[in-house]
GROMACS .gro file of C-alpha atoms in nm:
model
  447
    1MET     CA    1  -0.945  -4.540  -4.187
    2SER     CA    2  -0.627  -4.400  -4.367
    3PRO     CA    3  -0.389  -4.259  -4.135
    4ARG     CA    4  -0.359  -3.923  -4.106
    5ARG     CA    5  -0.041  -3.716  -4.319
    6SER     CA    6  -0.040  -3.405  -4.183
    7PRO     CA    7  -0.126  -3.227  -3.829
    8PRO     CA    8  -0.460  -3.105  -3.748
    9SER     CA    9  -0.510  -2.750  -3.822
   10THR     CA   10  -0.515  -2.526  -3.501
   11PRO     CA   11  -0.750  -2.304  -3.477
   12ASP     CA   12  -0.695  -1.919  -3.363
   13LEU     CA   13  -0.712  -1.887  -3.028
   14PRO     CA   14  -1.002  -1.667  -2.869
   15LEU     CA   15  -0.897  -1.302  -2.812
   16PHE     CA   16  -0.793  -1.220  -2.439
   17ARG     CA   17  -1.104  -0.980  -2.266
   18LEU     CA   18  -1.013  -0.849  -1.915
   19PRO     CA   19  -1.226  -0.966  -1.650
   20ARG     CA   20  -1.479  -0.706  -1.502
   21TYR     CA   21  -1.220  -0.457  -1.335
   22GLU     CA   22  -1.262  -0.119  -1.106
   23GLN     CA   23  -1.018   0.163  -1.070
   24ALA     CA   24  -0.999   0.395  -0.797
   25LEU     CA   25  -0.751   0.658  -0.694
   26LEU     CA   26  -0.672   0.723  -0.340
   27ALA     CA   27  -0.608   1.040  -0.213
   28ASN     CA   28  -0.230   0.993  -0.120
   29GLY     CA   29  -0.186   0.921  -0.513
   30LEU     CA   30  -0.200   0.546  -0.485
   31GLU     CA   31  -0.360   0.372  -0.773
   32VAL     CA   32  -0.591   0.064  -0.710
   33LEU     CA   33  -0.690  -0.178  -0.938
   34ALA     CA   34  -0.954  -0.457  -0.855
   35VAL     CA   35  -1.066  -0.747  -1.048
   36HIS     CA   36  -1.381  -0.958  -0.914
   37ASP     CA   37  -1.349  -1.307  -1.005
   38ASP     CA   38  -1.567  -1.513  -0.713
   39ARG     CA   39  -1.448  -1.886  -0.865
   40LEU     CA   40  -1.254  -1.930  -0.544
   41PRO     CA   41  -1.242  -1.773  -0.197
   42LEU     CA   42  -0.911  -1.618  -0.270
   43VAL     CA   43  -0.744  -1.313  -0.313
   44HIS     CA   44  -0.383  -1.235  -0.490
   45TRP     CA   45  -0.198  -0.862  -0.425
   46ARG     CA   46   0.057  -0.702  -0.598
   47LEU     CA   47   0.171  -0.339  -0.498
   48GLY     CA   48   0.433  -0.229  -0.742
   49PHE     CA   49   0.657   0.044  -0.741
   50PRO     CA   50   0.918   0.193  -1.008
   51ALA     CA   51   1.177   0.123  -0.783
   52GLY     CA   52   1.370  -0.130  -0.989
   53SER     CA   53   1.777  -0.196  -0.987
   54LYS     CA   54   1.796   0.104  -1.292
   55PHE     CA   55   1.745   0.324  -0.956
   56ASP     CA   56   2.080   0.149  -0.803
   57PRO     CA   57   2.366   0.414  -0.778
   58ALA     CA   58   2.668   0.264  -0.989
   59ASP     CA   59   2.854   0.157  -0.625
   60LEU     CA   60   2.525   0.000  -0.461
   61ARG     CA   61   2.455  -0.244  -0.767
   62GLY     CA   62   2.200  -0.491  -0.555
   63LEU     CA   63   2.020  -0.198  -0.372
   64SER     CA   64   1.711  -0.280  -0.464
   65GLU     CA   65   1.674  -0.650  -0.490
   66THR     CA   66   1.819  -0.637  -0.113
   67THR     CA   67   1.545  -0.352  -0.028
   68ALA     CA   68   1.279  -0.630  -0.146
   69ALA     CA   69   1.462  -0.918   0.036
   70VAL     CA   70   1.468  -0.777   0.386
   71MET     CA   71   1.117  -0.546   0.388
   72THR     CA   72   0.935  -0.835   0.489
   73GLN     CA   73   1.159  -0.918   0.763
   74GLY     CA   74   1.063  -0.689   1.064
   75THR     CA   75   0.870  -0.388   1.109
   76ALA     CA   76   0.856  -0.113   1.376
   77ARG     CA   77   0.651  -0.355   1.574
   78ARG     CA   78   0.653  -0.703   1.437
   79SER     CA   79   0.995  -0.933   1.369
   80ALA     CA   80   1.032  -1.134   1.086
   81ARG     CA   81   0.917  -1.457   1.277
   82GLN     CA   82   0.571  -1.237   1.362
   83ILE     CA   83   0.501  -1.154   1.017
   84ALA     CA   84   0.577  -1.503   0.924
   85GLU     CA   85   0.355  -1.667   1.156
   86ARG     CA   86   0.102  -1.433   1.124
   87ALA     CA   87   0.107  -1.481   0.744
   88ALA     CA   88   0.056  -1.857   0.809
   89ALA     CA   89  -0.246  -1.811   1.044
   90LEU     CA   90  -0.410  -1.612   0.773
   91GLY     CA   91  -0.365  -1.885   0.519
   92ALA     CA   92  -0.133  -1.612   0.345
   93SER     CA   93   0.206  -1.578   0.162
   94LEU     CA   94   0.395  -1.228   0.173
   95ARG     CA   95   0.729  -1.184  -0.015
   96ALA     CA   96   0.899  -0.897  -0.218
   97TRP     CA   97   1.131  -0.901  -0.536
   98SER     CA   98   1.289  -0.655  -0.786
   99ASN     CA   99   1.371  -0.660  -1.146
  100ALA     CA  100   1.566  -0.395  -1.298
  101ASP     CA  101   1.233  -0.201  -1.345
  102ALA     CA  102   1.044  -0.256  -1.075
  103LEU     CA  103   0.992  -0.364  -0.705
  104VAL     CA  104   0.690  -0.545  -0.623
  105LEU     CA  105   0.538  -0.684  -0.274
  106GLU     CA  106   0.307  -0.972  -0.382
  107GLY     CA  107   0.072  -1.208  -0.177
  108SER     CA  108  -0.248  -1.431  -0.157
  109VAL     CA  109  -0.485  -1.469   0.101
  110LEU     CA  110  -0.821  -1.670   0.201
  111ALA     CA  111  -1.094  -1.406   0.060
  112GLU     CA  112  -1.204  -1.440   0.447
  113ASN     CA  113  -0.886  -1.272   0.613
  114LEU     CA  114  -0.824  -0.994   0.365
  115THR     CA  115  -0.900  -0.720   0.591
  116ASP     CA  116  -0.629  -0.877   0.839
  117PHE     CA  117  -0.382  -0.936   0.528
  118LEU     CA  118  -0.424  -0.560   0.439
  119GLU     CA  119  -0.310  -0.479   0.807
  120LEU     CA  120  -0.028  -0.728   0.759
  121ALA     CA  121   0.103  -0.588   0.427
  122THR     CA  122   0.064  -0.226   0.476
  123ASP     CA  123   0.228  -0.262   0.781
  124VAL     CA  124   0.514  -0.376   0.563
  125VAL     CA  125   0.490  -0.116   0.323
  126GLN     CA  126   0.488   0.185   0.585
  127ASN     CA  127   0.714   0.059   0.897
  128ALA     CA  128   0.943  -0.186   0.722
  129ALA     CA  129   1.243  -0.149   0.988
  130TYR     CA  130   1.546  -0.324   0.796
  131PRO     CA  131   1.666  -0.489   1.145
  132GLU     CA  132   2.036  -0.499   1.136
  133GLU     CA  133   2.088  -0.868   1.169
  134GLU     CA  134   1.856  -0.951   0.908
  135VAL     CA  135   2.025  -0.704   0.674
  136GLN     CA  136   2.402  -0.914   0.752
  137LEU     CA  137   2.219  -1.219   0.724
  138ARG     CA  138   2.056  -1.148   0.374
  139LYS     CA  139   2.411  -0.966   0.275
  140GLN     CA  140   2.592  -1.273   0.350
  141HIS     CA  141   2.372  -1.562   0.187
  142ARG     CA  142   2.354  -1.298  -0.130
  143LYS     CA  143   2.732  -1.258  -0.146
  144GLN     CA  144   2.771  -1.645  -0.163
  145GLU     CA  145   2.503  -1.692  -0.441
  146VAL     CA  146   2.661  -1.429  -0.638
  147THR     CA  147   3.027  -1.585  -0.606
  148ALA     CA  148   2.884  -1.908  -0.759
  149GLN     CA  149   2.700  -1.719  -1.008
  150ARG     CA  150   3.009  -1.547  -1.127
  151SER     CA  151   3.192  -1.900  -1.114
  152LEU     CA  152   2.928  -1.984  -1.420
  153ALA     CA  153   3.012  -1.931  -1.784
  154ASP     CA  154   2.659  -1.869  -1.893
  155PHE     CA  155   2.635  -1.608  -1.591
  156LEU     CA  156   2.940  -1.415  -1.730
  157ALA     CA  157   2.838  -1.438  -2.142
  158GLN     CA  158   2.501  -1.271  -1.973
  159GLU     CA  159   2.665  -0.982  -1.787
  160ARG     CA  160   2.944  -0.881  -2.054
  161MET     CA  161   2.654  -0.891  -2.340
  162ALA     CA  162   2.428  -0.628  -2.114
  163GLU     CA  163   2.735  -0.456  -2.045
  164LEU     CA  164   2.802  -0.400  -2.460
  165VAL     CA  165   2.477  -0.346  -2.556
  166PHE     CA  166   2.377  -0.114  -2.289
  167GLY     CA  167   2.672   0.063  -2.220
  168GLN     CA  168   2.654   0.356  -1.928
  169HIS     CA  169   2.268   0.321  -1.880
  170PRO     CA  170   2.206   0.121  -1.595
  171TYR     CA  171   2.058  -0.188  -1.754
  172ALA     CA  172   2.409  -0.261  -1.833
  173ARG     CA  173   2.443  -0.373  -1.417
  174GLN     CA  174   2.131  -0.557  -1.343
  175GLU     CA  175   2.357  -0.756  -1.115
  176PRO     CA  176   2.508  -0.724  -0.813
  177THR     CA  177   2.887  -0.810  -0.700
  178PRO     CA  178   3.013  -0.906  -0.371
  179GLU     CA  179   3.190  -0.598  -0.281
  180SER     CA  180   2.856  -0.361  -0.392
  181ILE     CA  181   2.643  -0.578  -0.143
  182GLU     CA  182   2.877  -0.554   0.098
  183ARG     CA  183   2.878  -0.183   0.081
  184ILE     CA  184   2.504  -0.180   0.123
  185SER     CA  185   2.387  -0.042   0.494
  186ARG     CA  186   2.103  -0.035   0.709
  187GLY     CA  187   2.056   0.341   0.616
  188ASP     CA  188   2.087   0.276   0.245
  189LEU     CA  189   1.812   0.044   0.252
  190ALA     CA  190   1.616   0.271   0.446
  191GLY     CA  191   1.665   0.536   0.223
  192PHE     CA  192   1.581   0.375  -0.124
  193HIS     CA  193   1.299   0.274   0.033
  194ALA     CA  194   1.130   0.636   0.156
  195ARG     CA  195   1.240   0.776  -0.172
  196HIS     CA  196   1.133   0.526  -0.439
  197MET     CA  197   0.826   0.321  -0.255
  198THR     CA  198   0.615   0.630  -0.242
  199PRO     CA  199   0.176   0.618  -0.352
  200PRO     CA  200   0.231   0.823  -0.654
  201GLY     CA  201   0.343   0.599  -0.942
  202ALA     CA  202   0.296   0.282  -0.743
  203ILE     CA  203  -0.014   0.061  -0.855
  204ALA     CA  204  -0.199  -0.202  -0.618
  205VAL     CA  205  -0.362  -0.476  -0.798
  206LEU     CA  206  -0.627  -0.704  -0.586
  207VAL     CA  207  -0.781  -0.969  -0.794
  208GLY     CA  208  -0.998  -1.247  -0.633
  209ALA     CA  209  -1.320  -1.230  -0.416
  210LEU     CA  210  -1.325  -0.907  -0.334
  211PRO     CA  211  -1.550  -0.666  -0.143
  212PRO     CA  212  -1.750  -0.400  -0.336
  213LEU     CA  213  -1.470  -0.123  -0.430
  214ALA     CA  214  -1.588   0.104  -0.215
  215GLU     CA  215  -1.583  -0.081   0.113
  216LEU     CA  216  -1.219  -0.183  -0.027
  217VAL     CA  217  -1.105   0.173  -0.082
  218GLU     CA  218  -1.222   0.261   0.251
  219GLN     CA  219  -1.002   0.000   0.402
  220LEU     CA  220  -0.713   0.099   0.216
  221GLY     CA  221  -0.781   0.498   0.267
  222LEU     CA  222  -0.772   0.381   0.638
  223LEU     CA  223  -0.458   0.171   0.637
  224LEU     CA  224  -0.257   0.392   0.455
  225GLY     CA  225  -0.400   0.744   0.550
  226GLY     CA  226  -0.059   0.820   0.680
  227TRP     CA  227   0.165   0.736   0.412
  228THR     CA  228   0.276   0.976   0.158
  229GLY     CA  229   0.526   1.092  -0.090
  230SER     CA  230   0.658   1.274  -0.372
  231GLY     CA  231   0.669   1.042  -0.647
  232VAL     CA  232   0.956   0.860  -0.869
  233PRO     CA  233   1.295   1.111  -0.875
  234ALA     CA  234   1.391   1.219  -1.192
  235ALA     CA  235   1.655   1.006  -1.343
  236GLY     CA  236   1.816   1.133  -1.663
  237TRP     CA  237   2.059   0.816  -1.732
  238PRO     CA  238   2.272   0.810  -2.029
  239GLU     CA  239   2.135   0.652  -2.399
  240PRO     CA  240   2.271   0.278  -2.454
  241PRO     CA  241   2.533   0.312  -2.730
  242PRO     CA  242   2.449   0.274  -3.080
  243PRO     CA  243   2.450  -0.105  -3.160
  244ARG     CA  244   2.778  -0.232  -3.347
  245ARG     CA  245   2.981  -0.539  -3.422
  246VAL     CA  246   3.237  -0.650  -3.153
  247VAL     CA  247   3.402  -0.977  -3.073
  248VAL     CA  248   3.487  -1.034  -2.674
  249LEU     CA  249   3.656  -1.350  -2.550
  250VAL     CA  250   3.597  -1.381  -2.194
  251ASP     CA  251   3.885  -1.640  -2.069
  252ARG     CA  252   3.771  -1.922  -1.858
  253PRO     CA  253   4.071  -2.166  -1.820
  254GLY     CA  254   3.919  -2.486  -1.808
  255SER     CA  255   3.606  -2.455  -1.941
  256VAL     CA  256   3.516  -2.759  -2.189
  257GLN     CA  257   3.261  -2.599  -2.439
  258ALA     CA  258   3.231  -2.218  -2.505
  259ASP     CA  259   2.941  -2.012  -2.439
  260LEU     CA  260   2.805  -1.784  -2.699
  261ARG     CA  261   2.616  -1.467  -2.692
  262ILE     CA  262   2.517  -1.286  -2.993
  263GLY     CA  263   2.315  -0.978  -2.932
  264ARG     CA  264   2.242  -0.624  -2.999
  265LEU     CA  265   2.013  -0.300  -2.868
  266ALA     CA  266   1.633  -0.402  -2.942
  267VAL     CA  267   1.295  -0.211  -2.871
  268THR     CA  268   1.047  -0.164  -2.614
  269ARG     CA  269   0.689  -0.257  -2.621
  270THR     CA  270   0.583   0.051  -2.710
  271HIS     CA  271   0.794   0.053  -3.034
  272PRO     CA  272   0.618  -0.023  -3.400
  273ASP     CA  273   0.881  -0.306  -3.424
  274TYR     CA  274   0.827  -0.479  -3.116
  275PHE     CA  275   0.575  -0.730  -3.216
  276PRO     CA  276   0.741  -0.786  -3.566
  277LEU     CA  277   1.056  -0.833  -3.387
  278LEU     CA  278   0.884  -1.108  -3.130
  279VAL     CA  279   0.762  -1.321  -3.405
  280ALA     CA  280   1.118  -1.300  -3.586
  281SER     CA  281   1.262  -1.398  -3.287
  282THR     CA  282   1.054  -1.669  -3.177
  283ILE     CA  283   1.054  -1.855  -3.557
  284LEU     CA  284   1.447  -1.769  -3.527
  285GLY     CA  285   1.485  -1.956  -3.197
  286GLY     CA  286   1.185  -1.951  -3.007
  287GLY     CA  287   1.164  -2.336  -2.920
  288ALA     CA  288   1.160  -2.685  -3.067
  289SER     CA  289   1.028  -2.577  -3.408
  290SER     CA  290   1.270  -2.297  -3.443
  291ARG     CA  291   1.521  -2.272  -3.683
  292LEU     CA  292   1.810  -2.273  -3.405
  293PHE     CA  293   1.659  -2.580  -3.215
  294THR     CA  294   1.617  -2.780  -3.560
  295GLY     CA  295   1.962  -2.659  -3.731
  296ILE     CA  296   2.182  -2.605  -3.504
  297ARG     CA  297   2.097  -2.910  -3.280
  298GLU     CA  298   1.874  -3.147  -3.475
  299GLN     CA  299   2.047  -3.145  -3.812
  300ARG     CA  300   2.416  -3.027  -3.707
  301GLY     CA  301   2.438  -3.165  -3.395
  302TYR     CA  302   2.643  -2.852  -3.251
  303ALA     CA  303   2.497  -2.785  -2.940
  304TYR     CA  304   2.236  -2.910  -2.700
  305ASP     CA  305   2.036  -2.595  -2.686
  306ALA     CA  306   2.052  -2.302  -2.904
  307HIS     CA  307   1.755  -2.026  -2.876
  308SER     CA  308   1.680  -1.651  -2.929
  309THR     CA  309   1.508  -1.417  -2.662
  310LEU     CA  310   1.370  -1.077  -2.682
  311THR     CA  311   1.399  -0.896  -2.365
  312ALA     CA  312   1.178  -0.554  -2.342
  313TRP     CA  313   1.246  -0.363  -2.056
  314GLN     CA  314   1.084   0.046  -1.999
  315GLU     CA  315   1.363   0.226  -2.177
  316ALA     CA  316   1.527  -0.046  -2.405
  317GLY     CA  317   1.564  -0.401  -2.498
  318ILE     CA  318   1.771  -0.631  -2.628
  319VAL     CA  319   1.759  -0.936  -2.835
  320GLU     CA  320   2.012  -1.243  -2.821
  321VAL     CA  321   2.087  -1.579  -2.952
  322VAL     CA  322   2.183  -1.811  -2.686
  323THR     CA  323   2.389  -2.141  -2.713
  324GLN     CA  324   2.690  -2.328  -2.569
  325ILE     CA  325   2.901  -2.512  -2.797
  326ARG     CA  326   3.180  -2.802  -2.804
  327GLU     CA  327   3.500  -2.639  -2.856
  328GLU     CA  328   3.606  -2.878  -3.180
  329VAL     CA  329   3.278  -2.725  -3.397
  330LEU     CA  330   3.296  -2.363  -3.238
  331PRO     CA  331   3.379  -2.197  -3.577
  332GLU     CA  332   3.147  -2.373  -3.810
  333ALA     CA  333   2.881  -2.365  -3.543
  334LEU     CA  334   2.909  -1.973  -3.496
  335ALA     CA  335   2.943  -1.923  -3.894
  336ALA     CA  336   2.601  -2.153  -3.915
  337VAL     CA  337   2.426  -1.899  -3.611
  338LEU     CA  338   2.515  -1.620  -3.817
  339ASP     CA  339   2.404  -1.745  -4.142
  340GLU     CA  340   2.068  -1.854  -3.943
  341MET     CA  341   2.083  -1.472  -3.826
  342ARG     CA  342   2.117  -1.315  -4.184
  343ARG     CA  343   1.891  -1.516  -4.396
  344MET     CA  344   1.591  -1.402  -4.146
  345GLY     CA  345   1.649  -1.086  -4.284
  346ARG     CA  346   1.734  -1.185  -4.640
  347GLU     CA  347   1.417  -1.418  -4.711
  348SER     CA  348   1.041  -1.415  -4.610
  349VAL     CA  349   0.953  -1.665  -4.390
  350SER     CA  350   0.741  -1.998  -4.483
  351SER     CA  351   0.359  -1.934  -4.402
  352GLU     CA  352   0.380  -2.236  -4.186
  353GLU     CA  353   0.661  -2.101  -3.977
  354LEU     CA  354   0.448  -1.803  -3.924
  355GLU     CA  355   0.172  -1.977  -3.849
  356THR     CA  356   0.352  -2.180  -3.582
  357ALA     CA  357   0.506  -1.926  -3.408
  358LEU     CA  358   0.196  -1.696  -3.400
  359ASN     CA  359   0.005  -1.968  -3.246
  360TYR     CA  360   0.287  -2.045  -2.992
  361LEU     CA  361   0.317  -1.663  -2.889
  362CYS     CA  362  -0.087  -1.630  -2.848
  363GLY     CA  363  -0.076  -2.000  -2.646
  364VAL     CA  364   0.232  -1.892  -2.396
  365PHE     CA  365   0.049  -1.560  -2.351
  366VAL     CA  366  -0.315  -1.723  -2.237
  367ILE     CA  367  -0.168  -1.951  -2.008
  368ARG     CA  368   0.007  -1.677  -1.848
  369LEU     CA  369  -0.352  -1.508  -1.792
  370GLU     CA  370  -0.534  -1.885  -1.695
  371THR     CA  371  -0.517  -1.838  -1.329
  372LEU     CA  372  -0.599  -1.542  -1.086
  373HIS     CA  373  -0.223  -1.517  -0.953
  374GLY     CA  374  -0.133  -1.519  -1.329
  375VAL     CA  375  -0.383  -1.211  -1.401
  376ALA     CA  376  -0.264  -1.030  -1.096
  377GLY     CA  377   0.102  -1.027  -1.249
  378GLN     CA  378   0.015  -0.907  -1.570
  379LEU     CA  379  -0.199  -0.631  -1.474
  380ALA     CA  380   0.055  -0.522  -1.245
  381PHE     CA  381   0.349  -0.556  -1.486
  382THR     CA  382   0.172  -0.370  -1.771
  383ARG     CA  383   0.110  -0.067  -1.564
  384LEU     CA  384   0.419  -0.064  -1.407
  385LEU     CA  385   0.560  -0.043  -1.757
  386GLY     CA  386   0.363   0.260  -1.825
  387LEU     CA  387   0.112   0.048  -2.057
  388PRO     CA  388  -0.255   0.089  -2.115
  389LEU     CA  389  -0.474  -0.201  -1.954
  390ALA     CA  390  -0.592  -0.227  -2.335
  391TYR     CA  391  -0.231  -0.370  -2.413
  392LEU     CA  392  -0.357  -0.722  -2.282
  393GLU     CA  393  -0.635  -0.767  -2.459
  394GLU     CA  394  -0.503  -0.626  -2.806
  395TYR     CA  395  -0.191  -0.854  -2.758
  396ALA     CA  396  -0.336  -1.137  -2.938
  397SER     CA  397  -0.466  -0.938  -3.239
  398ARG     CA  398  -0.140  -0.762  -3.291
  399VAL     CA  399   0.065  -1.088  -3.278
  400ARG     CA  400  -0.163  -1.230  -3.521
  401SER     CA  401  -0.132  -0.905  -3.761
  402VAL     CA  402   0.247  -0.922  -3.800
  403THR     CA  403   0.321  -1.013  -4.175
  404ALA     CA  404   0.631  -1.225  -4.313
  405ASP     CA  405   0.759  -0.928  -4.469
  406GLN     CA  406   0.720  -0.743  -4.139
  407VAL     CA  407   0.938  -1.064  -4.001
  408ARG     CA  408   1.190  -1.034  -4.277
  409ASP     CA  409   1.218  -0.624  -4.264
  410ALA     CA  410   1.261  -0.649  -3.862
  411ALA     CA  411   1.511  -0.881  -3.872
  412ALA     CA  412   1.706  -0.724  -4.130
  413ARG     CA  413   1.680  -0.413  -3.881
  414TYR     CA  414   1.743  -0.642  -3.585
  415LEU     CA  415   1.920  -0.952  -3.641
  416ASP     CA  416   2.185  -0.794  -3.865
  417PRO     CA  417   2.495  -0.990  -3.764
  418GLU     CA  418   2.712  -0.730  -3.861
  419SER     CA  419   2.566  -0.488  -3.615
  420SER     CA  420   2.540  -0.755  -3.314
  421SER     CA  421   2.802  -0.794  -3.058
  422ILE     CA  422   2.964  -1.146  -2.963
  423VAL     CA  423   3.059  -1.261  -2.680
  424VAL     CA  424   3.235  -1.631  -2.583
  425VAL     CA  425   3.295  -1.742  -2.290
  426GLY     CA  426   3.561  -2.031  -2.291
  427ASP     CA  427   3.948  -2.109  -2.233
  428ALA     CA  428   4.116  -1.870  -2.471
  429ASP     CA  429   4.423  -2.090  -2.534
  430ARG     CA  430   4.206  -2.315  -2.683
  431ILE     CA  431   3.960  -2.171  -2.915
  432HIS     CA  432   4.119  -1.807  -2.962
  433ARG     CA  433   4.255  -1.887  -3.357
  434SER     CA  434   3.912  -2.066  -3.398
  435LEU     CA  435   3.732  -1.713  -3.355
  436GLU     CA  436   3.978  -1.503  -3.555
  437PRO     CA  437   3.787  -1.499  -3.889
  438PHE     CA  438   3.480  -1.307  -3.705
  439GLY     CA  439   3.682  -1.026  -3.656
  440ALA     CA  440   3.906  -0.869  -3.401
  441ILE     CA  441   3.892  -1.055  -3.043
  442GLN     CA  442   3.888  -0.844  -2.774
  443CYS     CA  443   4.033  -1.125  -2.485
  444GLU     CA  444   3.932  -1.052  -2.130
  445LYS     CA  445   4.034  -1.232  -1.814
  446ALA     CA  446   3.690  -1.388  -1.607
  447PRO     CA  447   3.681  -1.206  -1.263
   0.00000   0.00000   0.00000
């Protein structure tokens, strides 16, 4: 038998089909989405609110994430220990987290204990007490974490890039500072909860071995009958600034390498350019077969890692190239990265590159939906972004419909180095001169 000289062809993955689901709307305005799957005796729960960090006041950065962290640490009738012990007794987990757009209470439980779990979870939602000692403990821990984060070069580069791309929009300040955390009070947390964690605009997702929808709705109606609210407050945030070429050097004396980000304002998931740009970013820097990985790392040895990302929030997106470069090759490496970005918008990608990227994106998507936990998360995420549930079923076909010409055109619009900001974190005394060929440099001191 002769040896195989080329890799086997990869057949198209089957299109994702949503499992059987049912929807209901409670009298208080809460949307309920139930997915019945009896393969395992488990239920996964998500209760999501449009209450992310974009709603934090400018002087209280970290308010949303602190609300999420402390809301499970005590109610009017249960202490943090009692909540944890009750969850353990039910074979359950219960936690909350937030990102830029949303705050989510999530958990899982043995199906036979679902009724008791819902009583516990809805107690947290309606009666979170934010005990002062738990608030202070969280603040102490988070200030230590943030202080450690802000000593890292990659964190400083990420933070500065967000500020350049999003300007006065709150997406520019997703991470708190030690000072903003210190200003947060128990009253601030309770007020944020009362304003933003209300039934209208929220979504409850339950996936697993569920009772009939009518029975589930009856249970939730009894547990949440007194929970009301007026919905998400109007925001009126400023628009992000137009993309522009800026070179920012964040001076971090003693750095042994340069942390580099090149990025600009991108699109949301509802924009026609989203899928072409997603594929373009994947071909440029989305894995071990991408151009940045093979060219910058494998062929030239400039960096251990070089990748690109497209992040699409509800109101705006950002596309970035991220790498860490040895100081002695910084100008050559930066020029090579910019050339790869420029080439994406000037030349059509090969059929092999395109097919590899499409297979990769579809494969990752399917993996995320293999488990009940993944289905619950994706359904909640989709609804909280204001997308129809059909988005999940259409995802793979929309990825596969992207053409080489669309990739080139999207790259020309969003990966053009001339409209991308450059942030470098490193020792200015050693690398300032090597950055001068790339434009006027704004030199800033690291915090």
